[in-house]
Coordinates of C-alpha atoms in Angstrom, one line a residue:
X1 CA 12.4 -53.2 -5.4
X2 CA 14.2 -56.4 -6.7
X3 CA 12.7 -59.8 -6.8
X4 CA 13.9 -60.9 -3.3
X5 CA 12.8 -57.7 -1.6
X6 CA 9.4 -58.4 -3.1
X7 CA 9.5 -62.0 -2.1
X8 CA 10.3 -61.1 1.5
X9 CA 7.3 -58.7 1.5
X10 CA 4.8 -61.4 0.4
X11 CA 6.4 -63.8 2.8
X12 CA 5.8 -61.2 5.6
X13 CA 2.2 -60.6 4.1
X14 CA 3.1 -57.0 4.5
X15 CA 0.0 -54.9 3.8
X16 CA 2.0 -51.8 3.0
X17 CA 2.8 -53.2 -0.4
X18 CA -0.7 -54.0 -1.4
X19 CA -1.5 -52.3 -4.6
X20 CA 2.2 -51.6 -5.4
X21 CA 2.8 -54.9 -7.2
X22 CA 1.1 -58.2 -7.9
X23 CA 2.3 -61.7 -7.3
X24 CA 1.3 -64.1 -10.1
X25 CA 1.8 -68.0 -9.3
X26 CA 2.3 -70.1 -12.3
X27 CA 1.1 -73.5 -10.7
X28 CA -2.3 -72.1 -9.8
X29 CA -2.8 -69.4 -12.6
X30 CA -3.9 -66.7 -10.2
X31 CA -2.3 -63.5 -9.0
X32 CA -2.6 -62.0 -5.4
X33 CA -1.8 -58.9 -3.4
X34 CA 1.4 -59.1 -1.3
X35 CA -0.6 -59.7 1.9
X36 CA -2.6 -62.7 0.7
X37 CA -3.1 -65.1 3.6
X38 CA -2.5 -68.1 1.5
X39 CA 0.7 -70.2 1.9
X40 CA 3.7 -68.4 0.4
X41 CA 4.5 -70.0 -3.1
X42 CA 7.9 -71.2 -4.0
X43 CA 10.0 -68.4 -5.5
X44 CA 10.6 -70.5 -8.7
X45 CA 6.8 -70.4 -9.3
X46 CA 6.4 -66.6 -9.0
X47 CA 6.3 -63.7 -11.4
X48 CA 5.9 -60.1 -10.1
X49 CA 3.9 -57.6 -12.1
X50 CA 3.7 -53.8 -11.8
X51 CA -0.1 -53.8 -12.6
X52 CA -3.0 -56.1 -12.4
X53 CA -3.4 -55.4 -16.1
X54 CA 0.0 -57.0 -16.9
X55 CA -1.1 -60.1 -14.8
X56 CA -4.5 -60.3 -16.7
X57 CA -2.7 -60.2 -20.2
X58 CA -0.4 -62.9 -19.0
X59 CA -3.3 -65.2 -18.5
X60 CA -3.8 -65.0 -14.7
X61 CA -7.0 -64.4 -12.8
X62 CA -7.6 -62.6 -9.5
X63 CA -7.3 -64.6 -6.2
X64 CA -10.8 -65.1 -4.7
X65 CA -9.3 -65.1 -1.3
X66 CA -7.3 -62.0 -1.0
X67 CA -9.2 -59.8 -3.7
X68 CA -6.1 -58.0 -5.1
X69 CA -8.3 -55.5 -6.9
X70 CA -9.8 -54.3 -3.5
X71 CA -6.7 -52.3 -2.5
X72 CA -5.5 -48.7 -2.6
X73 CA -3.7 -47.6 -5.9
X74 CA 0.0 -47.6 -6.2
X75 CA 1.7 -44.4 -5.0
X76 CA 4.0 -44.8 -7.9
X77 CA 1.9 -42.8 -10.3
X78 CA 2.5 -39.7 -8.3
X79 CA 6.2 -40.4 -7.5
X80 CA 6.8 -41.1 -11.3
X81 CA 6.9 -38.2 -13.5
X82 CA 7.6 -40.3 -16.7
X83 CA 5.1 -41.2 -19.4
X84 CA 3.9 -44.2 -17.8
X85 CA 3.1 -42.4 -14.4
X86 CA 1.4 -39.5 -16.3
X87 CA -0.6 -42.0 -18.5
X88 CA -1.8 -43.8 -15.4
X89 CA -3.0 -40.6 -13.7
X90 CA -5.1 -39.9 -16.8
X91 CA -6.5 -43.5 -17.3
X92 CA -7.5 -43.5 -13.6
X93 CA -9.5 -40.2 -14.4
X94 CA -11.3 -41.9 -17.2
X95 CA -9.6 -40.3 -20.2
X96 CA -9.7 -43.5 -22.3
X97 CA -13.5 -43.9 -21.4
X98 CA -14.1 -40.3 -22.8
X99 CA -11.5 -39.9 -25.6
X100 CA -10.1 -43.3 -26.4
X101 CA -6.4 -44.3 -26.7
X102 CA -5.9 -41.6 -29.4
X103 CA -7.1 -39.0 -27.0
X104 CA -4.9 -40.2 -24.3
X105 CA -1.8 -40.3 -26.6
X106 CA -2.5 -36.8 -27.8
X107 CA -2.6 -35.4 -24.2
X108 CA 0.9 -37.0 -23.7
X109 CA 2.3 -35.9 -26.9
X110 CA 2.8 -39.4 -28.4
X111 CA 1.2 -41.4 -31.2
X112 CA -1.0 -44.2 -30.0
X113 CA 1.6 -46.8 -31.3
X114 CA 4.3 -45.1 -29.4
X115 CA 2.4 -45.0 -26.2
X116 CA 1.3 -48.6 -26.5
X117 CA 5.0 -49.6 -26.8
X118 CA 6.1 -47.4 -23.9
X119 CA 3.3 -48.7 -21.5
X120 CA 3.9 -52.3 -22.6
X121 CA 7.6 -52.0 -21.8
X122 CA 7.3 -50.1 -18.5
X123 CA 4.0 -51.7 -17.0
X124 CA 3.6 -54.9 -18.9
X125 CA 0.4 -54.0 -20.5
X126 CA -0.9 -51.4 -23.1
X127 CA -3.3 -48.6 -22.5
X128 CA -6.5 -50.6 -23.3
X129 CA -5.5 -53.4 -21.0
X130 CA -4.8 -50.8 -18.2
X131 CA -8.1 -49.1 -18.7
X132 CA -9.9 -52.6 -18.7
X133 CA -8.2 -53.4 -15.3
X134 CA -9.3 -50.0 -13.9
X135 CA -12.9 -50.7 -15.1
X136 CA -12.8 -54.2 -13.6
X137 CA -11.7 -52.7 -10.2
X138 CA -14.5 -50.0 -10.3
X139 CA -17.2 -52.6 -11.1
X140 CA -16.0 -55.0 -8.4
X141 CA -16.3 -52.0 -5.9
X142 CA -19.7 -51.2 -7.0
X143 CA -20.9 -54.8 -7.1
X144 CA -19.8 -55.6 -3.5
X145 CA -20.6 -52.2 -2.0
X146 CA -23.9 -51.2 -3.6
X147 CA -27.3 -52.7 -4.7
X148 CA -27.0 -51.0 -8.2
X149 CA -28.3 -53.0 -11.1
X150 CA -25.6 -54.9 -12.8
X151 CA -26.5 -53.1 -16.1
X152 CA -25.9 -49.7 -14.4
X153 CA -22.7 -50.8 -12.9
X154 CA -21.4 -51.8 -16.3
X155 CA -21.8 -48.4 -17.9
X156 CA -20.7 -46.6 -14.7
X157 CA -17.5 -48.6 -14.7
X158 CA -16.8 -47.5 -18.3
X159 CA -17.9 -50.6 -20.1
X160 CA -19.4 -50.1 -23.7
X161 CA -21.9 -53.0 -23.1
X162 CA -23.3 -55.4 -20.6
X163 CA -21.8 -58.3 -22.5
X164 CA -18.4 -56.7 -22.4
X165 CA -18.8 -56.2 -18.7
X166 CA -19.8 -59.9 -18.1
X167 CA -16.9 -61.1 -20.1
X168 CA -14.4 -59.0 -18.2
X169 CA -15.6 -59.8 -14.9
X170 CA -15.5 -63.6 -15.8
X171 CA -12.0 -63.3 -17.2
X172 CA -10.5 -61.3 -14.3
X173 CA -12.2 -62.9 -11.4
X174 CA -13.3 -66.2 -12.8
X175 CA -16.8 -65.5 -11.5
X176 CA -20.1 -64.1 -12.7
X177 CA -21.1 -60.6 -11.5
X178 CA -23.7 -62.1 -9.3
X179 CA -21.3 -64.4 -7.7
X180 CA -18.7 -61.7 -7.2
X181 CA -21.5 -59.7 -5.5
X182 CA -22.2 -62.5 -3.2
X183 CA -18.6 -62.3 -1.7
X184 CA -19.4 -59.0 -0.2
X185 CA -18.3 -59.0 3.5
X186 CA -20.5 -56.0 4.7
X187 CA -24.1 -55.0 4.0
X188 CA -24.5 -53.2 0.6
X189 CA -25.5 -49.6 0.5
X190 CA -28.7 -48.7 -1.2
X191 CA -28.2 -46.8 -4.4
X192 CA -31.0 -44.4 -5.4
X193 CA -31.3 -43.9 -9.3
X194 CA -32.8 -40.7 -10.7
X195 CA -33.3 -39.7 -14.4
X196 CA -29.9 -38.3 -14.7
X197 CA -27.8 -39.1 -11.7
X198 CA -27.3 -41.8 -9.0
X199 CA -26.5 -41.6 -5.3
X200 CA -24.7 -44.3 -3.4
X201 CA -22.3 -44.9 -0.4
X202 CA -18.8 -46.6 -0.5
X203 CA -15.8 -47.3 1.7
X204 CA -12.5 -45.9 0.4
X205 CA -9.6 -48.1 1.0
X206 CA -6.3 -46.4 2.1
X207 CA -3.0 -47.3 3.7
X208 CA -2.7 -46.6 7.4
X209 CA -1.8 -44.5 9.3
X210 CA -4.1 -41.7 8.2
X211 CA -4.0 -38.2 9.7
X212 CA -7.4 -36.5 9.5
X213 CA -5.7 -33.1 9.5
X214 CA -6.3 -33.0 5.9
X215 CA -10.0 -32.3 6.7
X216 CA -9.1 -29.3 8.6
X217 CA -6.9 -28.1 5.7
X218 CA -9.9 -28.4 3.4
X219 CA -12.4 -27.1 5.9
X220 CA -10.8 -23.7 6.6
X221 CA -10.6 -23.0 2.8
X222 CA -14.2 -24.2 2.0
X223 CA -16.2 -21.8 -0.1
X224 CA -19.8 -21.4 1.3
X225 CA -22.5 -22.9 -1.0
X226 CA -19.8 -25.0 -2.9
X227 CA -17.9 -26.7 -0.1
X228 CA -18.4 -27.6 3.6
X229 CA -15.9 -29.1 5.9
X230 CA -15.4 -30.1 9.6
X231 CA -12.4 -31.9 11.5
X232 CA -13.7 -35.1 10.2
X233 CA -15.6 -34.5 7.0
X234 CA -15.6 -32.7 3.7
X235 CA -18.4 -32.1 1.1
X236 CA -18.6 -30.3 -2.2
X237 CA -20.2 -29.8 -5.5
X238 CA -18.2 -30.1 -8.7
X239 CA -18.6 -30.2 -12.5
X240 CA -17.7 -33.5 -14.4
X241 CA -17.8 -34.4 -18.1
X242 CA -21.4 -35.4 -18.2
X243 CA -22.9 -33.2 -15.5
X244 CA -22.9 -31.9 -12.0
X245 CA -22.1 -34.0 -9.0
X246 CA -22.1 -33.8 -5.2
X247 CA -20.2 -35.9 -2.7
X248 CA -19.3 -36.0 1.0
X249 CA -16.6 -37.9 2.9
X250 CA -16.7 -38.7 6.5
X251 CA -14.0 -40.2 8.8
X252 CA -14.6 -41.9 12.0
X253 CA -11.4 -42.6 14.0
X254 CA -13.4 -44.3 16.7
X255 CA -15.2 -46.9 14.4
X256 CA -13.9 -50.4 13.8
X257 CA -11.4 -50.2 10.9
X258 CA -11.5 -46.4 11.0
X259 CA -13.4 -46.2 7.7
X260 CA -13.4 -43.5 5.3
X261 CA -17.0 -43.3 3.8
X262 CA -17.8 -41.7 0.5
X263 CA -21.4 -40.7 0.1
X264 CA -22.2 -39.6 -3.4
X265 CA -25.3 -37.4 -3.4
X266 CA -25.5 -37.3 -7.1
X267 CA -23.5 -38.1 -10.2
X268 CA -24.0 -39.2 -13.7
X269 CA -23.1 -42.9 -14.0
X270 CA -20.6 -42.2 -16.9
X271 CA -18.6 -39.9 -14.5
X272 CA -18.5 -42.3 -11.5
X273 CA -15.0 -43.7 -12.2
X274 CA -13.7 -40.2 -12.7
X275 CA -15.3 -39.0 -9.4
X276 CA -13.9 -41.8 -7.5
X277 CA -10.5 -41.1 -8.8
X278 CA -10.6 -37.5 -8.1
X279 CA -11.8 -38.0 -4.5
X280 CA -8.9 -40.4 -4.0
X281 CA -6.5 -37.8 -5.3
X282 CA -8.1 -35.1 -3.2
X283 CA -7.5 -37.0 0.1
X284 CA -4.1 -38.6 -1.2
X285 CA -5.4 -42.1 -0.4
X286 CA -2.9 -44.0 -2.6
X287 CA 0.1 -42.6 -0.6
X288 CA 2.4 -44.9 1.2
X289 CA 2.6 -43.1 4.6
X290 CA 4.9 -45.6 6.3
X291 CA 7.6 -45.0 3.6
X292 CA 7.1 -41.2 3.8
X293 CA 7.2 -41.0 7.6
X294 CA 10.2 -43.2 7.7
X295 CA 12.2 -40.9 5.5
X296 CA 10.9 -37.6 7.2
X297 CA 11.3 -39.1 10.7
X298 CA 15.0 -39.7 10.1
X299 CA 15.5 -35.9 9.7
X300 CA 16.1 -34.6 13.2
X301 CA 14.3 -31.3 12.2
X302 CA 11.1 -33.2 11.6
X303 CA 11.3 -36.3 13.7
X304 CA 9.1 -34.9 16.6
X305 CA 6.3 -33.5 14.3
X306 CA 6.3 -36.7 12.3
X307 CA 5.9 -38.7 15.5
X308 CA 3.0 -36.5 16.7
X309 CA 1.2 -36.6 13.3
X310 CA 2.0 -39.9 11.4
X311 CA 0.1 -40.4 8.1
X312 CA 0.1 -36.8 7.1
X313 CA -1.5 -36.4 3.6
X314 CA -1.0 -33.9 0.8
X315 CA -4.4 -32.4 -0.4
X316 CA -5.1 -32.8 -4.0
X317 CA -7.5 -31.1 -6.3
X318 CA -10.8 -32.2 -7.9
X319 CA -10.5 -29.5 -10.6
X320 CA -7.1 -28.3 -12.0
X321 CA -8.4 -25.0 -13.4
X322 CA -10.2 -24.2 -10.2
X323 CA -7.1 -24.9 -8.2
X324 CA -4.9 -22.4 -10.3
X325 CA -7.5 -19.7 -9.7
X326 CA -7.7 -20.3 -6.0
X327 CA -3.9 -20.3 -5.8
X328 CA -3.7 -16.9 -7.6
X329 CA -6.5 -15.4 -5.5
X330 CA -4.9 -16.6 -2.3
X331 CA -1.3 -15.3 -2.8
X332 CA 0.0 -13.1 0.0
X333 CA -3.2 -12.9 1.9
X334 CA -4.5 -15.0 4.9
X335 CA -6.7 -18.0 4.5
X336 CA -9.7 -16.1 5.9
X337 CA -9.2 -13.2 3.3
X338 CA -8.8 -15.7 0.5
X339 CA -12.0 -17.6 1.5
X340 CA -13.8 -14.3 1.6
X341 CA -12.5 -13.2 -1.9
X342 CA -13.4 -16.7 -3.3
X343 CA -16.9 -16.5 -1.7
X344 CA -17.4 -13.3 -3.7
X345 CA -16.0 -14.8 -6.9
X346 CA -18.4 -17.8 -6.4
X347 CA -21.4 -15.5 -7.3
X348 CA -20.2 -15.7 -10.8
X349 CA -20.8 -19.5 -10.9
X350 CA -23.8 -21.4 -11.9
X351 CA -26.4 -22.9 -9.6
X352 CA -25.9 -26.7 -9.3
X353 CA -28.4 -28.9 -11.0
X354 CA -28.1 -31.5 -8.1
X355 CA -28.3 -29.2 -4.9
X356 CA -28.4 -30.7 -1.5
X357 CA -27.3 -30.5 2.2
X358 CA -26.7 -26.7 1.8
X359 CA -24.4 -27.1 -1.2
X360 CA -26.2 -25.4 -4.2
X361 CA -23.5 -23.6 -6.4
X362 CA -20.7 -24.7 -8.7
X363 CA -17.3 -23.0 -8.8
X364 CA -17.3 -20.6 -11.7
X365 CA -15.8 -21.8 -14.9
X366 CA -12.7 -20.1 -16.5
X367 CA -15.0 -18.6 -19.0
X368 CA -17.4 -17.1 -16.3
X369 CA -14.4 -15.7 -14.5
X370 CA -12.9 -14.1 -17.7
X371 CA -16.3 -12.7 -18.8
X372 CA -17.7 -11.3 -15.6
X373 CA -16.4 -12.9 -12.5
X374 CA -13.1 -10.9 -12.3
X375 CA -15.2 -7.8 -11.4
X376 CA -16.2 -9.4 -8.3
X377 CA -12.7 -9.5 -7.0
X378 CA -11.1 -6.9 -4.7
X379 CA -7.4 -6.0 -4.2
X380 CA -4.6 -4.9 -6.3
X381 CA -5.7 -4.4 -9.9
X382 CA -2.6 -6.1 -11.2
X383 CA -3.6 -9.3 -9.4
X384 CA -7.1 -9.1 -10.7
X385 CA -5.7 -8.6 -14.2
X386 CA -3.6 -11.7 -13.8
X387 CA -6.6 -13.8 -12.7
X388 CA -8.6 -12.6 -15.5
X389 CA -5.8 -13.3 -18.1
X390 CA -5.2 -16.8 -16.8
X391 CA -8.9 -17.6 -16.8
X392 CA -9.2 -16.3 -20.4
X393 CA -6.3 -18.5 -21.5
X394 CA -7.9 -21.6 -19.9
X395 CA -11.3 -20.7 -21.4
X396 CA -9.8 -20.3 -25.0
X397 CA -7.8 -23.4 -24.6
X398 CA -4.6 -21.6 -25.0
X399 CA -3.7 -22.9 -21.4
X400 CA -4.4 -26.5 -21.1
X401 CA -2.9 -28.5 -18.1
X402 CA -4.1 -31.3 -15.7
X403 CA -3.4 -34.6 -14.1
X404 CA -1.3 -35.8 -17.0
X405 CA 1.3 -33.0 -16.8
X406 CA 4.7 -33.3 -15.0
X407 CA 6.5 -30.5 -13.2
X408 CA 8.6 -29.3 -16.1
X409 CA 5.5 -29.2 -18.2
X410 CA 3.5 -27.2 -15.7
X411 CA 6.6 -24.8 -15.6
X412 CA 6.6 -24.3 -19.2
X413 CA 2.9 -23.7 -19.4
X414 CA 2.3 -21.4 -16.2
X415 CA 5.4 -19.4 -15.7
X416 CA 5.1 -17.3 -18.9
X417 CA 1.7 -16.0 -17.4
X418 CA 1.6 -12.6 -15.6
X419 CA 1.3 -13.0 -11.8
X420 CA 2.5 -16.7 -11.7
X421 CA 5.9 -17.3 -10.2
X422 CA 7.8 -20.5 -8.9
X423 CA 5.7 -20.5 -5.7
X424 CA 2.5 -20.7 -7.6
X425 CA 3.8 -23.4 -10.0
X426 CA 5.0 -25.4 -7.0
X427 CA 1.8 -25.3 -5.1
X428 CA -0.2 -26.2 -8.1
X429 CA 2.1 -29.1 -8.8
X430 CA 1.6 -30.3 -5.3
X431 CA -2.2 -30.1 -5.4
X432 CA -2.8 -31.1 -9.0
X433 CA -0.3 -33.7 -10.1
X434 CA 0.6 -34.8 -6.5
X435 CA 4.2 -34.0 -7.0
X436 CA 5.9 -35.5 -3.9
X437 CA 9.2 -33.5 -4.0
X438 CA 8.2 -29.9 -4.0
X439 CA 9.8 -27.6 -1.4
X440 CA 8.5 -24.1 -1.1
X441 CA 11.7 -22.6 0.4
X442 CA 10.5 -19.0 0.0
X443 CA 7.1 -19.5 1.5
X444 CA 6.6 -17.5 4.7
X445 CA 4.7 -20.2 6.6
X446 CA 7.3 -22.7 5.7
X447 CA 10.0 -20.5 7.2
X448 CA 7.9 -20.0 10.3
X449 CA 7.4 -23.7 10.7
X450 CA 11.2 -24.2 10.4
X451 CA 11.8 -21.7 13.2
X452 CA 9.0 -23.1 15.4
X453 CA 10.6 -26.6 15.2
X454 CA 14.1 -25.3 15.8
X455 CA 15.6 -25.7 19.3
X456 CA 14.1 -22.9 21.4
X457 CA 11.1 -22.6 19.3
X458 CA 9.9 -19.6 17.1
X459 CA 12.5 -16.8 17.2
X460 CA 14.9 -19.0 19.0
X461 CA 17.3 -19.4 16.1
X462 CA 18.4 -17.5 12.9
X463 CA 16.8 -18.4 9.6
X464 CA 19.7 -20.4 8.4
X465 CA 20.5 -22.0 11.8
X466 CA 16.8 -23.0 12.1
X467 CA 16.6 -24.4 8.6
X468 CA 19.6 -26.7 9.2
X469 CA 18.6 -27.5 12.7
X470 CA 22.2 -26.7 13.8
X471 CA 23.4 -29.9 12.1
X472 CA 24.7 -28.5 8.8
X473 CA 21.8 -30.1 6.9
X474 CA 20.4 -28.7 3.7
X475 CA 18.0 -25.8 4.2
X476 CA 16.1 -27.1 1.1
X477 CA 15.6 -30.3 3.1
X478 CA 17.2 -32.4 0.3
X479 CA 17.8 -35.1 2.8
X480 CA 14.1 -36.1 2.8
X481 CA 13.8 -36.2 -1.0
X482 CA 11.6 -37.4 -2.7
X483 CA 9.1 -36.5 0.0
X484 CA 9.7 -32.8 0.4
X485 CA 6.1 -31.9 -0.3
X486 CA 5.1 -33.8 2.8
X487 CA 7.8 -32.0 4.7
X488 CA 6.1 -28.8 3.5
X489 CA 2.8 -29.9 5.0
X490 CA 4.5 -30.7 8.2
X491 CA 6.0 -27.2 8.4
X492 CA 2.7 -25.5 7.6
X493 CA 1.2 -27.5 10.4
X494 CA 4.0 -26.5 12.8
X495 CA 3.7 -22.9 11.8
X496 CA -0.1 -22.9 12.4
X497 CA 0.3 -24.6 15.8
X498 CA 3.1 -22.0 16.9
X499 CA 0.7 -19.1 15.9
X500 CA -2.2 -20.7 17.7
X501 CA 0.0 -21.0 20.8
X502 CA 1.0 -17.4 20.6
X503 CA -2.5 -16.2 20.5
X504 CA -3.9 -18.5 23.2
X505 CA -1.6 -21.0 24.9
X506 CA -4.5 -22.6 26.7
X507 CA -6.5 -23.4 23.4
X508 CA -3.5 -24.6 21.3
X509 CA -4.8 -28.1 21.0
X510 CA -8.1 -26.8 19.7
X511 CA -6.8 -24.7 17.0
X512 CA -5.3 -26.9 14.3
X513 CA -6.1 -25.1 11.1
X514 CA -3.1 -25.0 8.7
X515 CA -1.6 -21.6 8.0
X516 CA -2.2 -20.2 4.5
X517 CA 0.9 -20.8 2.4
X518 CA 2.0 -17.3 1.3
X519 CA 4.2 -16.5 -1.7
X520 CA 7.3 -14.5 -0.5
X521 CA 8.1 -13.1 -3.9
X522 CA 5.0 -12.2 -5.9

């Protein structure tokens, strides 16, 4: 967006752009979100920044009226596959808190000096400033949403000391932590502290519209004892850097504001920022659904399904290594069969140290799968050997991938492995790094979805005729780039609906589980 496009957005107080850029006003020394209700400042007095960290570094403080830190994150970090986008995904996951700037730079393949120069040029702030802004945002969320002790919040947000926490809150918000806590607009949740973990409840901000079908996607794939899901909730255990954790997310479409409520059953405070980031990635809460739907809806092949289900989200992953194993196990079999196989594999995992609500086990580590877990799998020996080989490579460190990779990087790391082809890489890219422009053209369910949306429904058109909708459009859906991953999600949903209708027309509306994506060429 250029200056005047952004200026028109703030003049219209358009909430779609909250979190995507920040407006700094030279005459007041504050920065705001685009939808700030204050009077629109003169264009001559405005500077726009890509990140709140850049505004901090330029000497501005956060607006007390619009609270610019209380917004969803920018979708740019998934859209962008450059160093800046990859760095922000890792910073949000807490890499600087755990490994420092040197660790972040090493993951990205640069020296710390080079990385600082790149981020300062692209985003207006270096890695330490960006991490500081992320900590301030986490701290604000905890201050206004929970009754946790300020000292606990300081370390949970990633600060090294209470003094550093107090100074940062004062510099960013021009308030003390207690004064910032007093701005809470809703009753604070009670936080229960234990020796090694904390439980609390938070509201997760997101951009509307929001399609709750993502919960169905996760629910039908939930591994008993590790995960549990319904049409409006999802819960699971997971392993983080400093210990085990457990969380649950609930969505109530009938409640005022349609809140997404995150209940953290247990987490080590040092892992809290990482957990929040991973839950947001899992539910794709930083996406811009209006922009995505606007592009998809302009394609006549997708217009009807986009109108029926606005705000479709692309499920992410809370553990990259786990997602790769699940993708490999689930190739070419139904979702029910994959769930059964993963349930058997789960027996190789450890018992959770923070069990609760029927969730008592952790998904097995790569080492556990490579050592004994592979023996629990059934099916073609070639596939079992491939899973074992990939697990062994991850356990040894020979295969290292995650949120900081881009699509070419994933391809170079995964394609050389036996049993992994373009489909698997594309699926992992969608779920792990949130790649928005992946189209799985050879996926069986995608082809079924294309046919079901073609005039005449499933079987009513040839494969090529269905793919282009009879309009001569690209069968790879290039017209909806860079959002083809979301087109894939719509096509999976359409295929599942057509399958449900074929089984029982009278119960079509009750059967919305998304069809398992299948790899056409193993």
